[in-house]
Amino acid sequence: MNKGLLSVDEALELLLAGAKPLADIEPLPTMQAANRVLARDQASTMDVPPMDNSAMDGYAVRLADLKSAESKLRVTQRIPAGSVGKPLEAGTAARIFTGAPIPSGADTVVMQEHCLQEGDFVSVRKPPKPGEWIRRTGSDVRKGGTILRAGKRLLPQDAGLAASVGIRTLPVYRKLRLGLFFTGDELLMPGDPLPPGKIYNSNRFTLNGLAAVFGCEVRDYGIVPDRLDATREVLRRAASENDVIVTSGGVSVGDEDHVKPAVEAEGSLLMWKIAMKPGRPLAFGTVGGAAFIGLPGNPVSSFVTFLIFVRPFLLKTQGHIDVTPRSIEARADFNWMEPDARQEFLRVKWNAQGGLDLYPTQDSAVLTSTAWADGLVDNPPGHAIRRGERVRFLPYSELYW
């Protein structure tokens, strides 16, 4: 371990200890609830299905009436979905369709492919099993049973499940208010002329996009001049308007790095050096009532530290229960023979052989590597990787959720 640096795990522990879940809950129409975080457990208001119904188009019959290999029964009624049939008399069958209620007296359904209807009679050519093709009351969901747990980010199918039991509104945590600003006199916006010494502000686009992925209500305060007074002024405003502040740049120790002293002047800074690559300079603290996370200015470092640190912090603040991304054990189709003493996050991509390829340049300024990659290899400090070795892979699909 590098002296004076926190490990990634230590930093995450401190960071998440400071994440305070939102207290504000709002009712939201179920139609609009997808991608929001559920605030309270939801129980079913009914059995699903609410009655025995047919799982197939076919014929509802009494098993006792099928006495021979090709029993013939009189068809006395037709039951489409949405209607209720009459009690089934002995020796008869009911033409029934998928989802239609099973008439009383019937104890099985014969799929239409195993039947032949001629006039008012149907011949059953393959005897069914008892209860075949009948969906029983409550076989999916029982009334009063928990269908959705608090702390879950609601998927579209979760909203569908809630709707299927008659839930019109869902209690969700309000959207987290996230303030962003970016430091550096060298930064310009795309479309502006680019004189010598200036660069376009890619981090502004990357971090705004990531904030949108996690459902935040974003306030972007733009590019802040490299002055302590300007940085303090924006910090105060952002703290009064947001739950969390995230910055890019200015958290190192150079003469023009003003974020660290600004946070210390306006609030408190708990830690700011992490034993990881990319992304050593990272700050965490509070300003007013808002949490503060300061990311490094290099574009790859900013991107990776957002996914590793800001992502779980935002999720916990939003009320999520499980904020740890799922990893995949995957085969490295590359050699990495000069590892860093810090924990590394290497940009990799799936290949056609089912292994991982390494982007040839792992420099923290090469943003192309993040757009090319499918995710990150989480490599322990000092660990050399040999081709064919199994590694811990964090796909973007997990880090973006």
Short mmCIF file of C-alpha atoms in Angstrom, two decimals:
data_model
loop_
_atom_site.label_atom_id
_atom_site.label_comp_id
_atom_site.label_asym_id
_atom_site.label_seq_id
_atom_site.Cartn_x
_atom_site.Cartn_y
_atom_site.Cartn_z
CA MET A 1 0.00 0.00 0.00
CA ASN A 2 1.27 3.46 -0.86
CA LYS A 3 1.92 5.43 2.31
CA GLY A 4 -0.76 8.04 2.93
CA LEU A 5 -3.19 6.60 0.35
CA LEU A 6 -6.48 4.89 1.06
CA SER A 7 -7.28 1.62 -0.68
CA VAL A 8 -10.33 1.53 -2.94
CA ASP A 9 -12.21 -0.58 -0.39
CA GLU A 10 -11.31 1.76 2.47
CA ALA A 11 -12.38 4.78 0.46
CA LEU A 12 -15.67 3.14 -0.51
CA GLU A 13 -16.39 2.27 3.11
CA LEU A 14 -15.83 5.87 4.22
CA LEU A 15 -17.76 7.25 1.28
CA LEU A 16 -20.81 5.04 1.76
CA ALA A 17 -20.82 5.70 5.50
CA GLY A 18 -21.48 9.32 4.60
CA ALA A 19 -24.30 8.58 2.15
CA LYS A 20 -27.60 9.58 3.72
CA PRO A 21 -30.67 8.15 1.97
CA LEU A 22 -33.24 10.72 0.92
CA ALA A 23 -36.15 11.15 3.29
CA ASP A 24 -38.59 12.64 0.80
CA ILE A 25 -41.11 10.20 -0.72
CA GLU A 26 -43.62 11.01 -3.42
CA PRO A 27 -46.52 9.03 -4.88
CA LEU A 28 -46.05 8.48 -8.59
CA PRO A 29 -48.50 6.99 -11.11
CA THR A 30 -47.40 3.43 -11.81
CA MET A 31 -47.16 4.27 -15.51
CA GLN A 32 -44.36 6.75 -14.69
CA ALA A 33 -42.55 4.76 -12.00
CA ALA A 34 -40.02 2.84 -14.13
CA ASN A 35 -36.39 3.69 -13.21
CA ARG A 36 -37.38 5.28 -9.90
CA VAL A 37 -36.49 3.75 -6.51
CA LEU A 38 -39.31 2.17 -4.54
CA ALA A 39 -39.61 3.57 -1.01
CA ARG A 40 -41.91 0.97 0.62
CA ASP A 41 -42.64 -2.72 0.13
CA GLN A 42 -45.65 -3.40 -2.05
CA ALA A 43 -48.16 -6.20 -1.35
CA SER A 44 -50.60 -7.66 -3.81
CA THR A 45 -54.19 -6.51 -3.47
CA MET A 46 -55.50 -9.71 -5.09
CA ASP A 47 -54.79 -13.25 -6.20
CA VAL A 48 -53.20 -13.58 -9.63
CA PRO A 49 -54.77 -15.09 -11.53
CA PRO A 50 -57.99 -14.08 -9.72
CA MET A 51 -59.75 -17.27 -10.86
CA ASP A 52 -58.90 -20.60 -12.46
CA ASN A 53 -58.44 -19.91 -16.17
CA SER A 54 -57.40 -21.64 -19.34
CA ALA A 55 -53.75 -21.60 -20.41
CA MET A 56 -54.68 -22.70 -23.94
CA ASP A 57 -57.27 -22.39 -26.65
CA GLY A 58 -59.16 -25.68 -26.49
CA TYR A 59 -62.05 -27.38 -24.73
CA ALA A 60 -62.93 -27.46 -21.03
CA VAL A 61 -64.15 -30.94 -20.05
CA ARG A 62 -64.78 -33.31 -17.19
CA LEU A 63 -62.04 -35.91 -17.09
CA ALA A 64 -64.61 -38.54 -16.06
CA ASP A 65 -66.43 -38.06 -19.39
CA LEU A 66 -63.40 -39.15 -21.40
CA LYS A 67 -63.92 -42.91 -21.19
CA SER A 68 -62.36 -43.96 -24.50
CA ALA A 69 -59.39 -43.06 -26.69
CA GLU A 70 -61.58 -40.83 -28.88
CA SER A 71 -64.41 -39.63 -26.67
CA LYS A 72 -67.02 -37.44 -28.36
CA LEU A 73 -68.72 -34.67 -26.35
CA ARG A 74 -71.42 -32.17 -27.24
CA VAL A 75 -70.18 -28.56 -27.26
CA THR A 76 -72.75 -26.56 -25.30
CA GLN A 77 -71.06 -23.17 -24.81
CA ARG A 78 -68.28 -20.89 -26.00
CA ILE A 79 -66.18 -19.00 -23.41
CA PRO A 80 -63.84 -16.27 -24.70
CA ALA A 81 -61.50 -14.35 -22.42
CA GLY A 82 -63.40 -11.69 -20.47
CA SER A 83 -66.63 -13.67 -20.15
CA VAL A 84 -67.89 -16.22 -17.62
CA GLY A 85 -69.37 -19.52 -18.71
CA LYS A 86 -72.19 -21.57 -17.24
CA PRO A 87 -71.62 -24.66 -15.10
CA LEU A 88 -70.48 -27.55 -17.30
CA GLU A 89 -72.99 -30.37 -17.53
CA ALA A 90 -71.88 -33.98 -17.54
CA GLY A 91 -71.16 -35.33 -21.00
CA THR A 92 -70.54 -31.89 -22.53
CA ALA A 93 -67.60 -29.67 -23.39
CA ALA A 94 -67.08 -25.92 -23.50
CA ARG A 95 -65.12 -24.25 -26.27
CA ILE A 96 -62.67 -22.11 -24.29
CA PHE A 97 -59.96 -19.61 -25.11
CA THR A 98 -56.72 -18.59 -23.40
CA GLY A 99 -57.37 -16.56 -20.25
CA ALA A 100 -61.05 -17.44 -20.02
CA PRO A 101 -62.39 -18.60 -16.62
CA ILE A 102 -62.80 -22.35 -16.18
CA PRO A 103 -66.52 -23.14 -15.84
CA SER A 104 -67.55 -24.91 -12.65
CA GLY A 105 -67.68 -28.65 -13.16
CA ALA A 106 -64.75 -28.73 -15.59
CA ASP A 107 -61.48 -30.13 -14.27
CA THR A 108 -59.19 -30.06 -17.28
CA VAL A 109 -58.60 -28.39 -20.64
CA VAL A 110 -57.78 -30.25 -23.86
CA MET A 111 -55.73 -28.14 -26.28
CA GLN A 112 -57.46 -27.67 -29.61
CA GLU A 113 -54.67 -29.45 -31.49
CA HIS A 114 -55.77 -32.68 -29.78
CA CYS A 115 -59.43 -32.26 -30.71
CA LEU A 116 -61.64 -32.39 -33.79
CA GLN A 117 -64.93 -30.49 -33.80
CA GLU A 118 -67.61 -31.58 -36.19
CA GLY A 119 -70.85 -29.66 -35.94
CA ASP A 120 -71.95 -29.49 -32.29
CA PHE A 121 -69.63 -32.30 -31.19
CA VAL A 122 -65.93 -32.51 -30.44
CA SER A 123 -63.79 -35.64 -30.45
CA VAL A 124 -60.92 -35.77 -27.97
CA ARG A 125 -58.11 -37.67 -29.64
CA LYS A 126 -55.54 -37.49 -26.87
CA PRO A 127 -56.77 -37.85 -23.29
CA PRO A 128 -55.45 -35.05 -21.06
CA LYS A 129 -53.95 -35.29 -17.60
CA PRO A 130 -55.97 -34.13 -14.57
CA GLY A 131 -55.85 -30.32 -14.32
CA GLU A 132 -53.93 -29.95 -17.58
CA TRP A 133 -53.76 -26.42 -19.05
CA ILE A 134 -55.52 -24.84 -16.09
CA ARG A 135 -53.89 -21.88 -14.38
CA ARG A 136 -54.98 -22.05 -10.75
CA THR A 137 -56.17 -19.08 -8.68
CA GLY A 138 -53.20 -17.38 -7.02
CA SER A 139 -50.64 -19.60 -8.73
CA ASP A 140 -48.63 -16.50 -9.70
CA VAL A 141 -49.30 -14.12 -6.78
CA ARG A 142 -51.22 -14.56 -3.55
CA LYS A 143 -53.29 -11.73 -2.10
CA GLY A 144 -51.26 -9.96 0.60
CA GLY A 145 -47.96 -11.37 -0.64
CA THR A 146 -45.03 -8.99 -1.16
CA ILE A 147 -44.42 -8.41 -4.85
CA LEU A 148 -41.83 -5.60 -4.77
CA ARG A 149 -39.28 -4.71 -2.09
CA ALA A 150 -38.30 -1.22 -0.99
CA GLY A 151 -34.93 -0.07 -2.27
CA LYS A 152 -35.41 -1.54 -5.74
CA ARG A 153 -34.90 0.50 -8.87
CA LEU A 154 -38.12 -0.24 -10.68
CA LEU A 155 -37.79 -1.94 -14.03
CA PRO A 156 -40.53 -1.70 -16.67
CA GLN A 157 -41.67 -5.22 -15.74
CA ASP A 158 -41.93 -4.16 -12.08
CA ALA A 159 -44.38 -1.42 -13.08
CA GLY A 160 -46.26 -4.02 -15.09
CA LEU A 161 -46.39 -6.35 -12.09
CA ALA A 162 -47.74 -3.58 -9.85
CA ALA A 163 -50.37 -2.74 -12.45
CA SER A 164 -51.37 -6.41 -12.76
CA VAL A 165 -52.55 -6.40 -9.13
CA GLY A 166 -54.35 -3.07 -9.41
CA ILE A 167 -51.75 -0.72 -7.89
CA ARG A 168 -52.28 2.71 -9.47
CA THR A 169 -49.55 4.66 -7.70
CA LEU A 170 -46.21 3.72 -6.17
CA PRO A 171 -44.28 5.47 -3.37
CA VAL A 172 -40.84 6.40 -4.70
CA TYR A 173 -37.98 8.51 -3.43
CA ARG A 174 -37.81 11.91 -5.03
CA LYS A 175 -35.09 12.44 -7.59
CA LEU A 176 -31.67 13.19 -6.16
CA ARG A 177 -30.49 16.73 -6.91
CA LEU A 178 -26.96 16.61 -8.27
CA GLY A 179 -24.84 19.70 -8.89
CA LEU A 180 -21.95 19.55 -11.35
CA PHE A 181 -19.21 22.03 -12.09
CA PHE A 182 -15.86 21.90 -13.84
CA THR A 183 -12.64 23.80 -13.14
CA GLY A 184 -9.88 24.82 -15.51
CA ASP A 185 -9.10 27.99 -17.43
CA GLU A 186 -8.01 25.76 -20.30
CA LEU A 187 -11.54 24.37 -20.84
CA LEU A 188 -13.77 25.42 -23.72
CA MET A 189 -17.07 24.14 -25.09
CA PRO A 190 -17.30 22.37 -28.46
CA GLY A 191 -18.03 24.87 -31.20
CA ASP A 192 -15.81 27.58 -29.69
CA PRO A 193 -12.52 28.41 -31.44
CA LEU A 194 -9.67 26.38 -29.95
CA PRO A 195 -6.54 28.54 -29.49
CA PRO A 196 -3.21 27.03 -28.39
CA GLY A 197 -3.23 25.74 -24.81
CA LYS A 198 -7.00 25.19 -24.70
CA ILE A 199 -8.99 21.92 -24.76
CA TYR A 200 -12.63 21.03 -25.16
CA ASN A 201 -14.44 20.06 -21.95
CA SER A 202 -15.27 16.39 -22.55
CA ASN A 203 -15.83 15.71 -18.83
CA ARG A 204 -18.87 17.97 -18.79
CA PHE A 205 -20.58 15.75 -21.34
CA THR A 206 -19.46 12.46 -19.80
CA LEU A 207 -20.55 13.36 -16.26
CA ASN A 208 -23.86 14.89 -17.33
CA GLY A 209 -24.57 11.70 -19.23
CA LEU A 210 -23.66 9.51 -16.27
CA ALA A 211 -25.82 11.60 -13.93
CA ALA A 212 -28.75 11.10 -16.31
CA VAL A 213 -28.14 7.32 -16.34
CA PHE A 214 -28.69 7.28 -12.58
CA GLY A 215 -31.87 9.33 -12.74
CA CYS A 216 -30.55 12.48 -11.08
CA GLU A 217 -32.07 15.95 -11.35
CA VAL A 218 -28.95 17.70 -12.63
CA ARG A 219 -27.88 21.31 -12.15
CA ASP A 220 -24.84 22.11 -14.27
CA TYR A 221 -22.94 25.19 -13.08
CA GLY A 222 -20.56 25.09 -16.01
CA ILE A 223 -16.87 25.88 -16.12
CA VAL A 224 -15.54 27.74 -13.07
CA PRO A 225 -12.44 29.98 -13.41
CA ASP A 226 -9.27 28.82 -11.68
CA ARG A 227 -9.69 31.17 -8.72
CA LEU A 228 -10.37 30.32 -5.09
CA ASP A 229 -13.05 32.98 -4.67
CA ALA A 230 -14.94 31.83 -7.79
CA THR A 231 -14.74 28.21 -6.67
CA ARG A 232 -16.02 29.03 -3.19
CA GLU A 233 -18.90 31.06 -4.61
CA VAL A 234 -20.10 28.22 -6.84
CA LEU A 235 -19.69 25.71 -4.01
CA ARG A 236 -21.94 27.76 -1.73
CA ARG A 237 -24.62 28.07 -4.41
CA ALA A 238 -24.45 24.39 -5.34
CA ALA A 239 -24.65 23.34 -1.68
CA SER A 240 -27.84 25.35 -1.20
CA GLU A 241 -29.54 23.79 -4.23
CA ASN A 242 -28.43 20.14 -4.25
CA ASP A 243 -28.08 16.95 -2.24
CA VAL A 244 -24.73 16.00 -3.80
CA ILE A 245 -22.05 18.07 -5.56
CA VAL A 246 -19.65 16.47 -8.02
CA THR A 247 -16.74 18.38 -9.54
CA SER A 248 -14.09 17.55 -12.09
CA GLY A 249 -10.57 18.90 -11.77
CA GLY A 250 -8.80 20.97 -9.13
CA VAL A 251 -8.53 18.29 -6.43
CA SER A 252 -4.76 17.83 -6.68
CA VAL A 253 -2.14 20.00 -4.96
CA GLY A 254 -1.02 22.34 -7.74
CA ASP A 255 -1.05 26.13 -7.42
CA GLU A 256 -4.11 26.30 -9.73
CA ASP A 257 -6.01 23.48 -7.96
CA HIS A 258 -8.57 25.37 -5.89
CA VAL A 259 -11.30 22.82 -5.20
CA LYS A 260 -9.61 21.23 -2.18
CA PRO A 261 -8.98 24.51 -0.31
CA ALA A 262 -12.42 25.81 -1.32
CA VAL A 263 -14.16 22.77 0.19
CA GLU A 264 -12.03 23.03 3.34
CA ALA A 265 -13.00 26.72 3.64
CA GLU A 266 -16.73 26.18 3.04
CA GLY A 267 -17.16 22.78 4.67
CA SER A 268 -15.03 19.76 5.50
CA LEU A 269 -12.87 17.36 3.53
CA LEU A 270 -12.64 13.80 4.82
CA MET A 271 -10.23 12.19 2.38
CA TRP A 272 -8.74 12.86 -0.98
CA LYS A 273 -6.05 10.40 -2.07
CA ILE A 274 -6.92 6.90 -3.33
CA ALA A 275 -4.53 4.08 -4.21
CA MET A 276 -6.11 3.44 -7.60
CA LYS A 277 -5.17 3.89 -11.24
CA PRO A 278 -6.57 5.82 -12.95
CA GLY A 279 -7.84 8.34 -10.42
CA ARG A 280 -5.52 8.91 -7.47
CA PRO A 281 -6.78 12.42 -6.55
CA LEU A 282 -10.35 12.12 -5.29
CA ALA A 283 -11.97 14.26 -2.62
CA PHE A 284 -14.93 13.55 -0.37
CA GLY A 285 -16.53 15.85 2.16
CA THR A 286 -19.48 18.07 2.91
CA VAL A 287 -20.43 21.64 2.08
CA GLY A 288 -23.43 22.95 3.96
CA GLY A 289 -26.03 20.21 3.83
CA ALA A 290 -24.68 18.68 0.62
CA ALA A 291 -22.22 15.85 0.15
CA PHE A 292 -19.19 16.68 -1.97
CA ILE A 293 -17.19 14.39 -4.29
CA GLY A 294 -14.32 15.87 -6.26
CA LEU A 295 -13.09 13.88 -9.23
CA PRO A 296 -9.76 14.21 -11.03
CA GLY A 297 -9.64 16.21 -14.24
CA ASN A 298 -8.11 13.62 -16.58
CA PRO A 299 -11.03 12.31 -18.66
CA VAL A 300 -10.49 8.59 -18.05
CA SER A 301 -9.80 9.17 -14.36
CA SER A 302 -12.98 11.21 -14.03
CA PHE A 303 -15.02 8.54 -15.83
CA VAL A 304 -13.65 5.60 -13.85
CA THR A 305 -13.84 7.27 -10.44
CA PHE A 306 -17.44 8.24 -11.13
CA LEU A 307 -18.33 4.59 -11.80
CA ILE A 308 -16.37 3.18 -8.86
CA PHE A 309 -17.20 5.84 -6.22
CA VAL A 310 -19.94 8.24 -7.29
CA ARG A 311 -22.20 5.51 -8.67
CA PRO A 312 -22.62 3.57 -5.37
CA PHE A 313 -22.84 6.83 -3.41
CA LEU A 314 -25.70 8.08 -5.60
CA LEU A 315 -27.48 4.73 -5.46
CA LYS A 316 -27.35 4.55 -1.66
CA THR A 317 -28.48 8.17 -1.36
CA GLN A 318 -31.39 7.36 -3.67
CA GLY A 319 -32.47 4.55 -1.34
CA HIS A 320 -31.02 1.52 -3.11
CA ILE A 321 -30.32 -1.48 -0.89
CA ASP A 322 -27.65 -3.22 -2.99
CA VAL A 323 -25.10 -0.82 -4.51
CA THR A 324 -22.30 -3.31 -5.30
CA PRO A 325 -21.93 -3.97 -9.03
CA ARG A 326 -21.95 -7.60 -10.10
CA SER A 327 -18.71 -8.78 -11.64
CA ILE A 328 -18.01 -11.55 -14.13
CA GLU A 329 -15.08 -13.95 -14.06
CA ALA A 330 -13.70 -13.74 -17.59
CA ARG A 331 -10.65 -14.90 -19.53
CA ALA A 332 -7.92 -12.37 -20.24
CA ASP A 333 -6.67 -12.70 -23.82
CA PHE A 334 -3.77 -10.36 -23.10
CA ASN A 335 -0.64 -10.01 -21.00
CA TRP A 336 -0.26 -7.21 -18.44
CA MET A 337 3.23 -7.72 -17.12
CA GLU A 338 4.01 -4.32 -15.55
CA PRO A 339 1.23 -3.77 -13.01
CA ASP A 340 1.04 -0.68 -10.84
CA ALA A 341 1.38 -0.80 -7.07
CA ARG A 342 -2.13 0.69 -6.95
CA GLN A 343 -5.40 -1.11 -7.74
CA GLU A 344 -5.95 -0.78 -11.48
CA PHE A 345 -9.07 -0.52 -13.61
CA LEU A 346 -8.13 -1.59 -17.13
CA ARG A 347 -10.30 -0.83 -20.17
CA VAL A 348 -11.16 -4.07 -21.97
CA LYS A 349 -13.54 -5.37 -24.63
CA TRP A 350 -15.19 -8.73 -25.30
CA ASN A 351 -13.78 -10.50 -28.36
CA ALA A 352 -15.35 -13.05 -30.69
CA GLN A 353 -13.65 -15.91 -28.81
CA GLY A 354 -15.39 -15.02 -25.53
CA GLY A 355 -12.32 -13.48 -23.91
CA LEU A 356 -11.24 -9.94 -23.12
CA ASP A 357 -8.95 -7.77 -25.21
CA LEU A 358 -6.99 -4.90 -23.65
CA TYR A 359 -6.96 -1.41 -25.13
CA PRO A 360 -3.33 -0.85 -26.16
CA THR A 361 -2.99 2.47 -24.32
CA GLN A 362 -4.14 2.65 -20.70
CA ASP A 363 -3.15 6.29 -20.22
CA SER A 364 -5.65 8.30 -18.14
CA ALA A 365 -5.94 10.95 -20.83
CA VAL A 366 -7.01 8.57 -23.65
CA LEU A 367 -10.79 8.87 -23.59
CA THR A 368 -11.01 6.70 -26.73
CA SER A 369 -10.29 3.69 -24.50
CA THR A 370 -13.53 4.19 -22.56
CA ALA A 371 -15.65 4.46 -25.71
CA TRP A 372 -13.99 1.38 -27.24
CA ALA A 373 -14.30 -0.77 -24.11
CA ASP A 374 -17.18 -2.92 -22.83
CA GLY A 375 -16.08 -2.53 -19.22
CA LEU A 376 -13.21 -2.60 -16.73
CA VAL A 377 -10.93 -5.28 -15.34
CA ASP A 378 -10.53 -4.75 -11.58
CA ASN A 379 -6.89 -5.72 -11.12
CA PRO A 380 -5.42 -6.03 -7.58
CA PRO A 381 -2.35 -3.95 -6.68
CA GLY A 382 0.88 -5.31 -8.10
CA HIS A 383 -0.81 -8.21 -9.91
CA ALA A 384 0.58 -9.22 -13.31
CA ILE A 385 -1.97 -10.74 -15.71
CA ARG A 386 -1.00 -13.56 -18.05
CA ARG A 387 -2.93 -14.52 -21.16
CA GLY A 388 -5.57 -17.15 -20.30
CA GLU A 389 -5.88 -16.06 -16.65
CA ARG A 390 -9.33 -15.52 -15.17
CA VAL A 391 -9.90 -11.89 -14.14
CA ARG A 392 -12.63 -9.87 -12.41
CA PHE A 393 -14.54 -8.05 -15.14
CA LEU A 394 -16.96 -5.20 -14.44
CA PRO A 395 -19.10 -4.74 -17.57
CA TYR A 396 -20.61 -1.34 -18.25
CA SER A 397 -24.01 -3.03 -18.19
CA GLU A 398 -23.54 -3.55 -14.44
CA LEU A 399 -21.82 -0.25 -13.73
CA TYR A 400 -24.58 1.70 -15.44
CA TRP A 401 -27.26 0.31 -13.12
#
